[in-house]
PDB file of C-alpha atoms in Angstrom:
ATOM      1  CA  MET A   7     -67.820-124.640  25.964  1.00 84.00           C
ATOM      2  CA  LYS A   8     -69.564-127.945  26.610  1.00 92.00           C
ATOM      3  CA  TYR A   9     -67.731-131.190  25.892  1.00 94.00           C
ATOM      4  CA  TYR A  10     -69.218-134.583  25.114  1.00 96.00           C
ATOM      5  CA  SER A  11     -67.937-138.129  25.577  1.00 96.00           C
ATOM      6  CA  ILE A  12     -67.705-140.644  22.762  1.00 97.00           C
ATOM      7  CA  LYS A  13     -70.792-142.350  24.228  1.00 97.00           C
ATOM      8  CA  ASP A  14     -72.734-139.078  24.068  1.00 97.00           C
ATOM      9  CA  VAL A  15     -71.664-138.590  20.463  1.00 97.00           C
ATOM     10  CA  SER A  16     -72.584-142.173  19.619  1.00 97.00           C
ATOM     11  CA  ASN A  17     -76.059-141.634  21.060  1.00 97.00           C
ATOM     12  CA  ALA A  18     -76.467-138.310  19.242  1.00 96.00           C
ATOM     13  CA  THR A  19     -75.315-139.516  15.813  1.00 95.00           C
ATOM     14  CA  GLY A  20     -76.201-143.194  15.779  1.00 96.00           C
ATOM     15  CA  LEU A  21     -72.588-144.075  14.978  1.00 97.00           C
ATOM     16  CA  THR A  22     -70.948-146.740  17.090  1.00 97.00           C
ATOM     17  CA  SER A  23     -68.002-145.790  19.277  1.00 97.00           C
ATOM     18  CA  TYR A  24     -65.891-148.089  17.105  1.00 97.00           C
ATOM     19  CA  THR A  25     -66.895-146.171  13.953  1.00 96.00           C
ATOM     20  CA  ILE A  26     -66.123-142.829  15.577  1.00 96.00           C
ATOM     21  CA  ARG A  27     -62.676-144.062  16.622  1.00 96.00           C
ATOM     22  CA  TYR A  28     -62.152-145.471  13.115  1.00 95.00           C
ATOM     23  CA  TYR A  29     -63.091-142.130  11.538  1.00 93.00           C
ATOM     24  CA  GLU A  30     -60.525-140.451  13.765  1.00 92.00           C
ATOM     25  CA  LYS A  31     -57.897-143.051  12.839  1.00 92.00           C
ATOM     26  CA  ILE A  32     -58.370-142.541   9.097  1.00 89.00           C
ATOM     27  CA  GLY A  33     -58.215-138.763   9.420  1.00 84.00           C
ATOM     28  CA  PHE A  34     -61.879-137.776   9.351  1.00 86.00           C
ATOM     29  CA  LEU A  35     -61.544-136.024  12.724  1.00 85.00           C
ATOM     30  CA  PRO A  36     -58.140-134.348  12.516  1.00 77.00           C
ATOM     31  CA  LEU A  37     -58.960-131.605  15.016  1.00 80.00           C
ATOM     32  CA  LEU A  38     -60.398-133.838  17.742  1.00 88.00           C
ATOM     33  CA  LYS A  39     -59.299-132.863  21.242  1.00 92.00           C
ATOM     34  CA  ARG A  40     -58.447-135.009  24.226  1.00 94.00           C
ATOM     35  CA  ASP A  41     -58.621-134.247  27.917  1.00 93.00           C
ATOM     36  CA  LYS A  42     -55.654-134.426  30.305  1.00 94.00           C
ATOM     37  CA  ASN A  43     -56.162-138.204  30.596  1.00 95.00           C
ATOM     38  CA  GLY A  44     -56.103-138.713  26.834  1.00 93.00           C
ATOM     39  CA  VAL A  45     -59.849-139.344  26.573  1.00 95.00           C
ATOM     40  CA  ARG A  46     -61.510-138.029  23.417  1.00 95.00           C
ATOM     41  CA  ILE A  47     -63.700-134.989  23.990  1.00 96.00           C
ATOM     42  CA  PHE A  48     -66.134-133.688  21.425  1.00 95.00           C
ATOM     43  CA  THR A  49     -67.716-130.294  20.916  1.00 92.00           C
ATOM     44  CA  GLU A  50     -71.064-129.452  19.364  1.00 89.00           C
ATOM     45  CA  SER A  51     -69.124-128.593  16.210  1.00 85.00           C
ATOM     46  CA  ASP A  52     -67.552-132.075  16.157  1.00 89.00           C
ATOM     47  CA  ILE A  53     -71.018-133.626  16.360  1.00 90.00           C
ATOM     48  CA  LYS A  54     -72.284-131.470  13.489  1.00 85.00           C
ATOM     49  CA  TYR A  55     -69.181-132.387  11.510  1.00 85.00           C
ATOM     50  CA  LEU A  56     -69.898-136.098  12.040  1.00 90.00           C
ATOM     51  CA  GLU A  57     -73.500-135.528  10.978  1.00 87.00           C
ATOM     52  CA  CYS A  58     -72.141-133.983   7.789  1.00 83.00           C
ATOM     53  CA  LEU A  59     -69.996-137.086   7.200  1.00 87.00           C
ATOM     54  CA  ILE A  60     -73.054-139.283   7.795  1.00 89.00           C
ATOM     55  CA  PHE A  61     -74.971-137.244   5.223  1.00 84.00           C
ATOM     56  CA  PHE A  62     -72.181-137.659   2.663  1.00 83.00           C
ATOM     57  CA  LYS A  63     -72.293-141.423   3.217  1.00 87.00           C
ATOM     58  CA  LYS A  64     -76.096-141.453   2.852  1.00 86.00           C
ATOM     59  CA  ILE A  65     -75.918-139.713  -0.526  1.00 81.00           C
ATOM     60  CA  GLY A  66     -73.523-142.365  -1.752  1.00 84.00           C
ATOM     61  CA  MET A  67     -70.113-140.800  -1.334  1.00 82.00           C
ATOM     62  CA  SER A  68     -67.363-143.314  -0.697  1.00 86.00           C
ATOM     63  CA  LEU A  69     -64.939-143.001   2.193  1.00 87.00           C
ATOM     64  CA  ASP A  70     -62.241-142.209  -0.387  1.00 85.00           C
ATOM     65  CA  ASP A  71     -64.326-139.327  -1.787  1.00 80.00           C
ATOM     66  CA  ILE A  72     -64.890-137.968   1.702  1.00 81.00           C
ATOM     67  CA  LYS A  73     -61.176-138.351   2.500  1.00 80.00           C
ATOM     68  CA  GLU A  74     -60.335-136.326  -0.603  1.00 75.00           C
ATOM     69  CA  ILE A  75     -62.589-133.487   0.526  1.00 72.00           C
ATOM     70  CA  ILE A  76     -61.038-133.542   3.988  1.00 71.00           C
ATOM     71  CA  LYS A  77     -57.503-133.785   2.592  1.00 68.00           C
ATOM     72  CA  GLU A  78     -58.090-130.662   0.531  1.00 60.00           C
ATOM     73  CA  GLY A  79     -59.013-128.973   3.781  1.00 58.00           C
ATOM     74  CA  CYS A  80     -62.037-127.303   2.285  1.00 54.00           C
ATOM     75  CA  MET A  81     -64.603-129.151   4.367  1.00 58.00           C
ATOM     76  CA  ILE A  82     -62.957-128.461   7.702  1.00 55.00           C
ATOM     77  CA  LYS A  83     -62.267-124.823   6.863  1.00 56.00           C
ATOM     78  CA  ASP A  84     -65.770-124.276   5.470  1.00 55.00           C
ATOM     79  CA  PHE A  85     -67.366-125.982   8.438  1.00 57.00           C
ATOM     80  CA  LYS A  86     -65.412-123.782  10.855  1.00 54.00           C
ATOM     81  CA  ASN A  87     -66.534-120.736   8.836  1.00 56.00           C
ATOM     82  CA  GLY A  88     -70.160-121.673   9.486  1.00 55.00           C
ATOM     83  CA  LEU A  89     -71.172-122.988   6.075  1.00 54.00           C
ATOM     84  CA  ASN A  90     -73.955-125.541   6.164  1.00 61.00           C
ATOM     85  CA  VAL A  91     -73.855-128.933   4.459  1.00 61.00           C
ATOM     86  CA  HIS A  92     -75.632-127.625   1.348  1.00 65.00           C
ATOM     87  CA  ASP A  93     -73.081-124.835   0.927  1.00 68.00           C
ATOM     88  CA  ILE A  94     -70.179-127.250   1.382  1.00 64.00           C
ATOM     89  CA  ILE A  95     -71.601-129.659  -1.197  1.00 69.00           C
ATOM     90  CA  GLN A  96     -72.282-126.824  -3.640  1.00 71.00           C
ATOM     91  CA  LYS A  97     -68.724-125.547  -3.249  1.00 70.00           C
ATOM     92  CA  ARG A  98     -67.380-129.068  -3.830  1.00 68.00           C
ATOM     93  CA  LEU A  99     -69.570-129.482  -6.939  1.00 72.00           C
ATOM     94  CA  ASN A 100     -68.233-126.205  -8.306  1.00 75.00           C
ATOM     95  CA  ILE A 101     -64.652-127.391  -7.750  1.00 69.00           C
ATOM     96  CA  LEU A 102     -65.371-130.722  -9.449  1.00 68.00           C
ATOM     97  CA  ASP A 103     -67.129-128.976 -12.324  1.00 72.00           C
ATOM     98  CA  THR A 104     -64.060-126.777 -12.850  1.00 74.00           C
ATOM     99  CA  HIS A 105     -61.809-129.865 -12.932  1.00 67.00           C
ATOM    100  CA  ILE A 106     -64.059-131.555 -15.503  1.00 75.00           C
ATOM    101  CA  LYS A 107     -63.956-128.552 -17.841  1.00 67.00           C
TER     102      LYS A 107
END
């Protein structure tokens, strides 16, 4: 498995290193690994996950909305199960629709 540095991830996603660290701090990256020296290491999956978060922000979701999805665990679990962003959003819409009814 290939690992990436925070600088690599910043270059790949357009997020600043500060933003990536902030996302980790507020719980957006709960499964992030560190090497033996405590340095953050990212996988391809972590990068795709961040791209998903970026997409949610672009469509107008607040950080609180995104936190709620992550807190429920559905986004992380679905992402690990290979669902794409569209599938994750559709699943979330179905859950919200059920709550509204």
